[in-house]
Each structure stands twice: as C-alpha cells, then as structure tokens.
Amino acid sequence: MIFRQCFNLDLACQNYSKTNLTCQKPHVSTFTFDLIKHKRPINNERELARNMKCLLNIPRISLNHYMKRYSVRQFRSISNEVNQLSADLTRKFQNVGIEKTESRLSAEFIIAHVMGKKMFYQVSKSAKIPGTQLKEIKELAEKRSERMPLQYVLGEWDFHEFTVKLAPPVLIPRPETEELVQFVLEDIGQDETFQKFLEVGCGSGAVTLCLLSKLPWMKAVACDISKDACNLTIENLSRYHVDKRASVLNRDFKSPDTIQLISEHGPFDFIISNPPYILTAHLDDLDPEVKKYEDRLALDGGQDGLDFVRHLIAVSPLLLKKEGKLWLETGLEQHNLIENAINNHSVGQLKYIKSMKDFTNRERFCLIQKV
C-alpha cells in the first residue's frame, strides 16, 4: 500500500499551487487532498497516479453549475455487484456536476463505509451487497447527489489518527488545519510547562481533541458561537475520553462578557484558531458543497476577510501568558495585513513571529507572540 507520504506528493502540491484558486478556504476537493496526504492508503501506483492527476483538475470556486438532481427512485436499477455499483454511482454523481475523480471517490467511500470498511480496496469486488446495505448506499448516494459534502454524508472523517463525528452545518476540518496542529505539537514537544490552551471557533472539536490526546497533561477551553458546534465538540471529546480536561463554551467570542469569562479560565500558554477569513464578496462563489451546507458564520471574514482576526489580535494580550503564542490559520495573501494590524494596534503587546506554508507551498499559517 502507498500511504500519504507518497513519492509524488511534492509534485502534486506544486501542480495544485499552479491552479491559482481564488477561494481561500479549502472546499469540495478537500477529501481528495486528504486521500493523498493523510492516512488513506492507495491500492497501487495506477490508483495513485489517478489521484495525483485529479489535483490538476481541481475546480475553481465558480465552476459547477447546478444540474438536474436525481431522486432515490432513480437509483433503484443500480447493480448490487460492487464494481458495477461504484461505476453506476460515479456516473450519477458526475451528472449532477461533481468532478469525475471526486465522483469516483465519493462512490467508493460510500460503499466502503456501508460495508463496514475504511477503504474501498478492502471490499470484495465480487461480493453481492445485501438488500439492507444496498438501500443504505442508495440513501447516502442521494445525499451526495444533492451536493452534500462527502464528510457529512458519511457522518465522520479522519483528523490525524482520530475519527471525528461530523454533521452540517458545523465546519468540516481541513487537511491544512491538521498541519497547523502539527506545527503546535512540534513547538511544544514534551514540555510540560505548557498547561492550558484556548481554541477559538472549535467547530467539531477536532483540534482540541487532537491536542488533548497527544498532550495528556494539558487542559483546554474551547469556544464557539454555534450550539451545534459545541454539542459536536463535546461528543467528539467524550468519544476519546478527554472531555474531563476541557471546558466547552457556547459563547460569542466578540462579546466582552465572553472575554471576561474566558479570562477567568486563563491565562493561556497558547491560543489556536481557524477563524472565518473568506471575504464576504467571495462567499457566493464557493462550491455548492460549501455554501449550501457549511455554516456561513464560520466562513465569513468580512470585507477583507480579517474582521474576526482583528478581534483576536485585540483581545489575545488579555488572555495569554507572557510570551504566550497565538497560532492562526489564515487566508492567502493576508499575512502582511495581519502583521500591519499588529504593528498598528498592538505595539508593545504582540509580536509577529513568522509565517508558515501549507503542503501546497503557500503561506497559510502565522505565529504571533505576546511580548
């Protein structure tokens, strides 16, 4: 099996960078990147080549026009032989505007999921699918044909080595956010003087879950304005038995009362956040999977994409320990604006340390420190 550290990854990332997408928050093609870069084994070199090639065909955010949707009735004639079923579903997904490779991967993941397997190659291709499982596959395929993201269709997705429960409209964790967590883990190492952190905009709780699991001496506060997100965070933390070390706050982070409440839990060794950073004017150009199903509030960064980031910068000195750090995932080409905001509004309180690149070799993360 060929895993995420595959020999063509660097080339694939370079090719992806050349697509010059205008969308700043990764969207529908996320699970394709995840397949290649994260934990999802690929059968053979031919399959690897197909998945690498798909990076050259990633749609721009305004790509897919809506096409005729298909009802469950239109799936009734689908063969129950695994390979034929996969081919039939792939065609159905393509007919509603989903890119070819993503259509195939969607079909394969759905079939594998219902058959109790992680990957399609684990399913016997000559097997006949029982009627009850075929019915479930049809139902999930119908959801995908309505442009529901695959992660929502399956109800779960992997983040590092953890499988987190997902449900709309809570933001789907992206591979880039996995990278941000890895930067934090490498920075902390085994230094147990780090005791407490804050996640702002916890979404599914994947970030807090991963950090608490890998840093078992730490405690956390996770905050989100969405009740759905907080409930999902609690469920995912409980699934891996780290919920006792976390306080989950369903609060508006922009409220002074919330900052006062969070400060009572602090001060924090670091803050981590994947805040809303897409420009408001770009939201309607996002793929249907994003704009129809994911929480708009978790995406909308205002006129220049930095409304929430500016607030984070303003309140971080109140919440961080001396020399505490603020780790941010950001939009592309926003780092100069963020550095200027720190220099103009947080002189003597925060220092911009560095920018870090994601696996497509583009500046995606920044590190800020309290002076």
GROMACS .gro file of C-alpha atoms in nm:
model
  371
    1MET     CA    1   0.000   0.000   0.000
    2ILE     CA    2   0.109   0.354  -0.072
    3PHE     CA    3   0.036   0.589   0.217
    4ARG     CA    4   0.019   0.967   0.246
    5GLN     CA    5   0.397   1.009   0.235
    6CYS     CA    6   0.387   0.913  -0.132
    7PHE     CA    7   0.665   0.987  -0.380
    8ASN     CA    8   0.458   1.222  -0.596
    9LEU     CA    9   0.326   1.443  -0.316
   10ASP     CA   10   0.563   1.734  -0.373
   11LEU     CA   11   0.487   1.734  -0.745
   12ALA     CA   12   0.116   1.714  -0.678
   13CYS     CA   13   0.134   2.009  -0.440
   14GLN     CA   14   0.323   2.214  -0.698
   15ASN     CA   15   0.059   2.134  -0.957
   16TYR     CA   16  -0.216   2.234  -0.716
   17SER     CA   17  -0.045   2.565  -0.648
   18LYS     CA   18  -0.044   2.639  -1.020
   19THR     CA   19  -0.424   2.626  -1.031
   20ASN     CA   20  -0.419   2.969  -0.858
   21LEU     CA   21  -0.757   2.927  -0.694
   22THR     CA   22  -0.933   3.242  -0.579
   23CYS     CA   23  -1.105   3.053  -0.298
   24GLN     CA   24  -0.903   3.095   0.021
   25LYS     CA   25  -1.062   2.832   0.243
   26PRO     CA   26  -1.024   2.479   0.104
   27HIS     CA   27  -1.353   2.347  -0.026
   28VAL     CA   28  -1.501   2.049  -0.208
   29SER     CA   29  -1.170   1.897  -0.317
   30THR     CA   30  -1.054   1.870   0.043
   31PHE     CA   31  -1.116   1.497   0.065
   32THR     CA   32  -0.905   1.442  -0.245
   33PHE     CA   33  -0.611   1.613  -0.074
   34ASP     CA   34  -0.688   1.415   0.239
   35LEU     CA   35  -0.675   1.088   0.049
   36ILE     CA   36  -0.331   1.171  -0.087
   37LYS     CA   37  -0.177   1.341   0.211
   38HIS     CA   38  -0.348   1.193   0.515
   39LYS     CA   39  -0.382   0.838   0.636
   40ARG     CA   40  -0.576   0.699   0.345
   41PRO     CA   41  -0.392   0.409   0.178
   42ILE     CA   42  -0.399   0.374  -0.200
   43ASN     CA   43  -0.406   0.033  -0.365
   44ASN     CA   44  -0.138   0.063  -0.627
   45GLU     CA   45   0.065   0.304  -0.837
   46ARG     CA   46  -0.203   0.328  -1.105
   47GLU     CA   47  -0.460   0.440  -0.849
   48LEU     CA   48  -0.205   0.680  -0.700
   49ALA     CA   49  -0.144   0.829  -1.044
   50ARG     CA   50  -0.517   0.883  -1.096
   51ASN     CA   51  -0.548   1.063  -0.764
   52MET     CA   52  -0.241   1.275  -0.831
   53LYS     CA   53  -0.382   1.372  -1.169
   54CYS     CA   54  -0.701   1.494  -1.005
   55LEU     CA   55  -0.504   1.774  -0.839
   56LEU     CA   56  -0.454   1.920  -1.185
   57ASN     CA   57  -0.830   1.933  -1.235
   58ILE     CA   58  -0.947   2.096  -0.914
   59PRO     CA   59  -1.247   2.313  -1.000
   60ARG     CA   60  -1.244   2.686  -0.942
   61ILE     CA   61  -1.498   2.811  -0.694
   62SER     CA   62  -1.739   2.932  -0.963
   63LEU     CA   63  -1.708   2.611  -1.165
   64ASN     CA   64  -2.005   2.388  -1.113
   65HIS     CA   65  -2.345   2.497  -1.243
   66TYR     CA   66  -2.643   2.319  -1.097
   67MET     CA   67  -2.765   2.021  -1.296
   68LYS     CA   68  -3.071   1.801  -1.266
   69ARG     CA   69  -3.086   1.623  -0.933
   70TYR     CA   70  -3.166   1.257  -0.902
   71SER     CA   71  -3.412   1.108  -0.657
   72VAL     CA   72  -3.376   0.780  -0.473
   73ARG     CA   73  -3.612   0.623  -0.731
   74GLN     CA   74  -3.350   0.680  -0.998
   75PHE     CA   75  -3.102   0.465  -0.807
   76ARG     CA   76  -3.328   0.160  -0.792
   77SER     CA   77  -3.186  -0.001  -1.102
   78ILE     CA   78  -2.828   0.011  -0.971
   79SER     CA   79  -2.643  -0.321  -0.978
   80ASN     CA   80  -2.553  -0.474  -0.644
   81GLU     CA   81  -2.220  -0.603  -0.769
   82VAL     CA   82  -1.955  -0.385  -0.603
   83ASN     CA   83  -1.758  -0.273  -0.909
   84GLN     CA   84  -2.068  -0.210  -1.117
   85LEU     CA   85  -2.232  -0.025  -0.829
   86SER     CA   86  -1.928   0.200  -0.795
   87ALA     CA   87  -1.932   0.276  -1.167
   88ASP     CA   88  -2.307   0.350  -1.165
   89LEU     CA   89  -2.281   0.585  -0.869
   90THR     CA   90  -1.982   0.760  -1.022
   91ARG     CA   91  -2.185   0.839  -1.334
   92LYS     CA   92  -2.478   0.960  -1.124
   93PHE     CA   93  -2.255   1.199  -0.930
   94GLN     CA   94  -2.093   1.329  -1.248
   95ASN     CA   95  -2.438   1.401  -1.389
   96VAL     CA   96  -2.506   1.647  -1.108
   97GLY     CA   97  -2.183   1.840  -1.170
   98ILE     CA   98  -1.937   1.667  -0.938
   99GLU     CA   99  -1.588   1.638  -1.086
  100LYS     CA  100  -1.501   1.293  -1.225
  101THR     CA  101  -1.238   1.187  -0.974
  102GLU     CA  102  -1.437   1.316  -0.681
  103SER     CA  103  -1.741   1.131  -0.813
  104ARG     CA  104  -1.549   0.805  -0.817
  105LEU     CA  105  -1.401   0.860  -0.473
  106SER     CA  106  -1.741   0.955  -0.333
  107ALA     CA  107  -1.890   0.633  -0.467
  108GLU     CA  108  -1.605   0.425  -0.329
  109PHE     CA  109  -1.608   0.583   0.017
  110ILE     CA  110  -1.986   0.546   0.047
  111ILE     CA  111  -1.977   0.178  -0.049
  112ALA     CA  112  -1.685   0.106   0.183
  113HIS     CA  113  -1.850   0.292   0.470
  114VAL     CA  114  -2.176   0.098   0.445
  115MET     CA  115  -1.986  -0.231   0.409
  116GLY     CA  116  -1.804  -0.156   0.735
  117LYS     CA  117  -1.466  -0.085   0.577
  118LYS     CA  118  -1.242   0.219   0.586
  119MET     CA  119  -1.128   0.195   0.225
  120PHE     CA  120  -1.280   0.066  -0.097
  121TYR     CA  121  -0.994  -0.174  -0.168
  122GLN     CA  122  -1.093  -0.364   0.149
  123VAL     CA  123  -1.433  -0.452  -0.001
  124SER     CA  124  -1.452  -0.774  -0.200
  125LYS     CA  125  -1.523  -0.667  -0.558
  126SER     CA  126  -1.711  -0.987  -0.640
  127ALA     CA  127  -1.937  -0.963  -0.337
  128LYS     CA  128  -2.310  -0.922  -0.369
  129ILE     CA  129  -2.434  -0.642  -0.146
  130PRO     CA  130  -2.724  -0.742   0.083
  131GLY     CA  131  -3.052  -0.561   0.029
  132THR     CA  132  -3.044  -0.363   0.354
  133GLN     CA  133  -2.694  -0.234   0.282
  134LEU     CA  134  -2.782  -0.157  -0.078
  135LYS     CA  135  -3.074   0.051   0.046
  136GLU     CA  136  -2.841   0.247   0.277
  137ILE     CA  137  -2.594   0.304  -0.005
  138LYS     CA  138  -2.876   0.443  -0.221
  139GLU     CA  139  -2.983   0.679   0.057
  140LEU     CA  140  -2.630   0.809   0.111
  141ALA     CA  141  -2.579   0.841  -0.265
  142GLU     CA  142  -2.891   1.052  -0.286
  143LYS     CA  143  -2.748   1.291  -0.027
  144ARG     CA  144  -2.421   1.317  -0.219
  145SER     CA  145  -2.612   1.377  -0.543
  146GLU     CA  146  -2.765   1.681  -0.372
  147ARG     CA  147  -2.408   1.812  -0.332
  148MET     CA  148  -2.385   1.735   0.036
  149PRO     CA  149  -2.013   1.707   0.123
  150LEU     CA  150  -1.890   1.351   0.148
  151GLN     CA  151  -1.781   1.408   0.508
  152TYR     CA  152  -2.138   1.494   0.606
  153VAL     CA  153  -2.277   1.204   0.404
  154LEU     CA  154  -2.058   0.959   0.594
  155GLY     CA  155  -2.112   1.142   0.922
  156GLU     CA  156  -1.743   1.120   1.012
  157TRP     CA  157  -1.393   1.190   0.885
  158ASP     CA  158  -1.035   1.143   1.000
  159PHE     CA  159  -0.828   1.416   1.162
  160HIS     CA  160  -0.475   1.297   1.231
  161GLU     CA  161  -0.538   0.946   1.366
  162PHE     CA  162  -0.875   1.034   1.515
  163THR     CA  163  -1.213   0.974   1.356
  164VAL     CA  164  -1.441   1.266   1.440
  165LYS     CA  165  -1.815   1.278   1.405
  166LEU     CA  166  -1.938   1.544   1.162
  167ALA     CA  167  -2.278   1.692   1.083
  168PRO     CA  168  -2.400   2.001   0.897
  169PRO     CA  169  -2.364   2.292   0.939
  170VAL     CA  170  -2.053   2.252   1.157
  171LEU     CA  171  -1.741   2.336   0.957
  172ILE     CA  172  -1.557   2.033   0.815
  173PRO     CA  173  -1.196   2.019   0.941
  174ARG     CA  174  -0.949   2.054   0.653
  175PRO     CA  175  -0.609   1.894   0.599
  176GLU     CA  176  -0.450   2.237   0.638
  177THR     CA  177  -0.581   2.254   0.995
  178GLU     CA  178  -0.413   1.919   1.063
  179GLU     CA  179  -0.089   2.085   0.959
  180LEU     CA  180  -0.147   2.375   1.198
  181VAL     CA  181  -0.195   2.129   1.484
  182GLN     CA  182   0.128   1.954   1.384
  183PHE     CA  183   0.318   2.284   1.400
  184VAL     CA  184   0.187   2.336   1.755
  185LEU     CA  185   0.277   1.982   1.861
  186GLU     CA  186   0.629   2.020   1.727
  187ASP     CA  187   0.668   2.352   1.907
  188ILE     CA  188   0.559   2.209   2.243
  189GLY     CA  189   0.727   1.871   2.220
  190GLN     CA  190   0.724   1.716   2.567
  191ASP     CA  191   0.748   2.046   2.754
  192GLU     CA  192   0.503   2.002   3.041
  193THR     CA  193   0.534   2.365   3.146
  194PHE     CA  194   0.262   2.420   2.886
  195GLN     CA  195  -0.053   2.366   3.090
  196LYS     CA  196  -0.354   2.524   2.925
  197PHE     CA  197  -0.471   2.638   2.581
  198LEU     CA  198  -0.771   2.807   2.423
  199GLU     CA  199  -0.930   2.714   2.091
  200VAL     CA  200  -1.143   2.989   1.939
  201GLY     CA  201  -1.403   2.857   1.697
  202CYS     CA  202  -1.383   2.491   1.794
  203GLY     CA  203  -1.627   2.358   1.532
  204SER     CA  204  -1.628   1.977   1.552
  205GLY     CA  205  -1.369   1.982   1.830
  206ALA     CA  206  -1.110   1.804   1.614
  207VAL     CA  207  -0.827   2.042   1.708
  208THR     CA  208  -0.891   2.033   2.082
  209LEU     CA  209  -0.938   1.655   2.069
  210CYS     CA  210  -0.608   1.601   1.893
  211LEU     CA  211  -0.409   1.834   2.117
  212LEU     CA  212  -0.554   1.697   2.441
  213SER     CA  213  -0.497   1.340   2.328
  214LYS     CA  214  -0.135   1.399   2.232
  215LEU     CA  215  -0.057   1.633   2.523
  216PRO     CA  216  -0.217   1.441   2.811
  217TRP     CA  217  -0.101   1.683   3.080
  218MET     CA  218  -0.279   1.983   2.926
  219LYS     CA  219  -0.624   2.133   2.980
  220ALA     CA  220  -0.830   2.333   2.732
  221VAL     CA  221  -1.108   2.582   2.684
  222ALA     CA  222  -1.295   2.553   2.353
  223CYS     CA  223  -1.530   2.830   2.246
  224ASP     CA  224  -1.781   2.858   1.962
  225ILE     CA  225  -2.085   3.073   1.897
  226SER     CA  226  -2.264   2.775   1.738
  227LYS     CA  227  -2.456   2.546   1.972
  228ASP     CA  228  -2.435   2.268   1.711
  229ALA     CA  229  -2.057   2.304   1.709
  230CYS     CA  230  -2.029   2.292   2.087
  231ASN     CA  231  -2.250   1.984   2.109
  232LEU     CA  232  -2.041   1.811   1.846
  233THR     CA  233  -1.720   1.910   2.023
  234ILE     CA  234  -1.844   1.762   2.349
  235GLU     CA  235  -1.945   1.441   2.173
  236ASN     CA  236  -1.609   1.401   2.000
  237LEU     CA  237  -1.411   1.478   2.316
  238SER     CA  238  -1.620   1.226   2.507
  239ARG     CA  239  -1.568   0.962   2.240
  240TYR     CA  240  -1.193   0.972   2.312
  241HIS     CA  241  -1.229   1.029   2.688
  242VAL     CA  242  -1.061   1.369   2.703
  243ASP     CA  243  -1.376   1.567   2.786
  244LYS     CA  244  -1.286   1.591   3.156
  245ARG     CA  245  -0.991   1.814   3.069
  246ALA     CA  246  -1.190   2.060   2.857
  247SER     CA  247  -1.441   2.336   2.916
  248VAL     CA  248  -1.663   2.395   2.613
  249LEU     CA  249  -1.822   2.738   2.600
  250ASN     CA  250  -2.114   2.817   2.370
  251ARG     CA  251  -2.048   3.190   2.363
  252ASP     CA  252  -1.995   3.480   2.123
  253PHE     CA  253  -1.621   3.544   2.133
  254LYS     CA  254  -1.676   3.906   2.031
  255SER     CA  255  -1.878   3.973   2.346
  256PRO     CA  256  -1.692   4.150   2.632
  257ASP     CA  257  -1.871   3.918   2.876
  258THR     CA  258  -1.726   3.617   2.696
  259ILE     CA  259  -1.374   3.757   2.712
  260GLN     CA  260  -1.421   3.819   3.084
  261LEU     CA  261  -1.545   3.462   3.135
  262ILE     CA  262  -1.261   3.308   2.935
  263SER     CA  263  -1.002   3.521   3.116
  264GLU     CA  264  -1.117   3.361   3.441
  265HIS     CA  265  -1.003   3.024   3.297
  266GLY     CA  266  -0.667   3.168   3.192
  267PRO     CA  267  -0.409   3.286   3.136
  268PHE     CA  268  -0.329   3.050   2.848
  269ASP     CA  269   0.000   2.920   2.717
  270PHE     CA  270  -0.133   2.947   2.364
  271ILE     CA  271  -0.442   3.022   2.160
  272ILE     CA  272  -0.519   2.834   1.840
  273SER     CA  273  -0.781   2.932   1.586
  274ASN     CA  274  -0.901   2.869   1.234
  275PRO     CA  275  -1.116   3.183   1.223
  276PRO     CA  276  -1.353   3.298   0.948
  277TYR     CA  277  -1.132   3.452   0.679
  278ILE     CA  278  -1.313   3.439   0.345
  279LEU     CA  279  -1.407   3.777   0.202
  280THR     CA  280  -1.783   3.835   0.217
  281ALA     CA  281  -1.787   3.914  -0.155
  282HIS     CA  282  -1.644   3.567  -0.231
  283LEU     CA  283  -1.894   3.361  -0.031
  284ASP     CA  284  -2.149   3.326  -0.309
  285ASP     CA  285  -1.878   3.196  -0.542
  286LEU     CA  286  -1.799   2.897  -0.323
  287ASP     CA  287  -1.882   2.546  -0.439
  288PRO     CA  288  -2.234   2.422  -0.364
  289GLU     CA  289  -2.096   2.180  -0.105
  290VAL     CA  290  -1.969   2.472   0.098
  291LYS     CA  291  -2.224   2.749   0.052
  292LYS     CA  292  -2.526   2.520   0.082
  293TYR     CA  293  -2.423   2.312   0.381
  294GLU     CA  294  -2.146   2.470   0.590
  295ASP     CA  295  -2.204   2.743   0.845
  296ARG     CA  296  -2.169   3.079   0.671
  297LEU     CA  297  -2.077   3.244   1.000
  298ALA     CA  298  -1.773   3.015   1.027
  299LEU     CA  299  -1.657   3.128   0.682
  300ASP     CA  300  -1.740   3.499   0.656
  301GLY     CA  301  -1.439   3.716   0.743
  302GLY     CA  302  -1.595   4.045   0.639
  303GLN     CA  303  -1.494   4.288   0.368
  304ASP     CA  304  -1.124   4.200   0.372
  305GLY     CA  305  -1.151   3.865   0.549
  306LEU     CA  306  -0.993   3.991   0.871
  307ASP     CA  307  -1.283   4.108   1.089
  308PHE     CA  308  -1.253   3.819   1.333
  309VAL     CA  309  -0.874   3.809   1.315
  310ARG     CA  310  -0.851   4.174   1.424
  311HIS     CA  311  -1.067   4.099   1.726
  312LEU     CA  312  -0.846   3.801   1.813
  313ILE     CA  313  -0.540   4.023   1.793
  314ALA     CA  314  -0.704   4.285   2.013
  315VAL     CA  315  -0.805   4.050   2.295
  316SER     CA  316  -0.520   3.799   2.288
  317PRO     CA  317  -0.295   4.005   2.520
  318LEU     CA  318  -0.573   3.982   2.781
  319LEU     CA  319  -0.584   3.602   2.760
  320LEU     CA  320  -0.225   3.491   2.702
  321LYS     CA  321   0.056   3.442   2.949
  322LYS     CA  322   0.370   3.644   2.896
  323GLU     CA  323   0.538   3.502   2.586
  324GLY     CA  324   0.220   3.305   2.515
  325LYS     CA  325   0.153   3.230   2.149
  326LEU     CA  326  -0.131   3.282   1.904
  327TRP     CA  327  -0.146   3.025   1.622
  328LEU     CA  328  -0.367   3.117   1.326
  329GLU     CA  329  -0.480   2.956   1.005
  330THR     CA  330  -0.547   3.234   0.756
  331GLY     CA  331  -0.643   3.314   0.401
  332LEU     CA  332  -0.383   3.350   0.132
  333GLU     CA  333  -0.210   3.687   0.099
  334GLN     CA  334  -0.340   3.804   0.438
  335HIS     CA  335  -0.019   3.785   0.640
  336ASN     CA  336   0.109   4.131   0.554
  337LEU     CA  337  -0.227   4.276   0.657
  338ILE     CA  338  -0.215   4.083   0.985
  339GLU     CA  339   0.139   4.198   1.057
  340ASN     CA  340   0.037   4.557   0.985
  341ALA     CA  341  -0.261   4.523   1.218
  342ILE     CA  342  -0.032   4.405   1.498
  343ASN     CA  343   0.215   4.687   1.439
  344ASN     CA  344  -0.061   4.948   1.428
  345HIS     CA  345  -0.284   4.832   1.712
  346SER     CA  346  -0.082   4.606   1.944
  347VAL     CA  347   0.251   4.784   1.970
  348GLY     CA  348   0.434   4.656   2.276
  349GLN     CA  349   0.183   4.376   2.335
  350LEU     CA  350   0.217   4.131   2.043
  351LYS     CA  351   0.494   4.045   1.803
  352TYR     CA  352   0.454   3.880   1.463
  353ILE     CA  353   0.698   3.588   1.473
  354LYS     CA  354   0.667   3.412   1.137
  355SER     CA  355   0.453   3.278   0.854
  356MET     CA  356   0.438   2.908   0.771
  357LYS     CA  357   0.345   2.735   0.447
  358ASP     CA  358   0.092   2.458   0.392
  359PHE     CA  359   0.152   2.144   0.186
  360THR     CA  360   0.078   2.336  -0.134
  361ASN     CA  361   0.375   2.562  -0.051
  362ARG     CA  362   0.159   2.869   0.016
  363GLU     CA  363   0.157   3.085   0.328
  364ARG     CA  364  -0.139   2.960   0.531
  365PHE     CA  365  -0.041   2.989   0.899
  366CYS     CA  366   0.107   3.258   1.119
  367LEU     CA  367   0.259   3.263   1.465
  368ILE     CA  368   0.217   3.565   1.692
  369GLN     CA  369   0.357   3.602   2.043
  370LYS     CA  370   0.275   3.814   2.342
  371VAL     CA  371   0.572   4.029   2.436
   0.00000   0.00000   0.00000
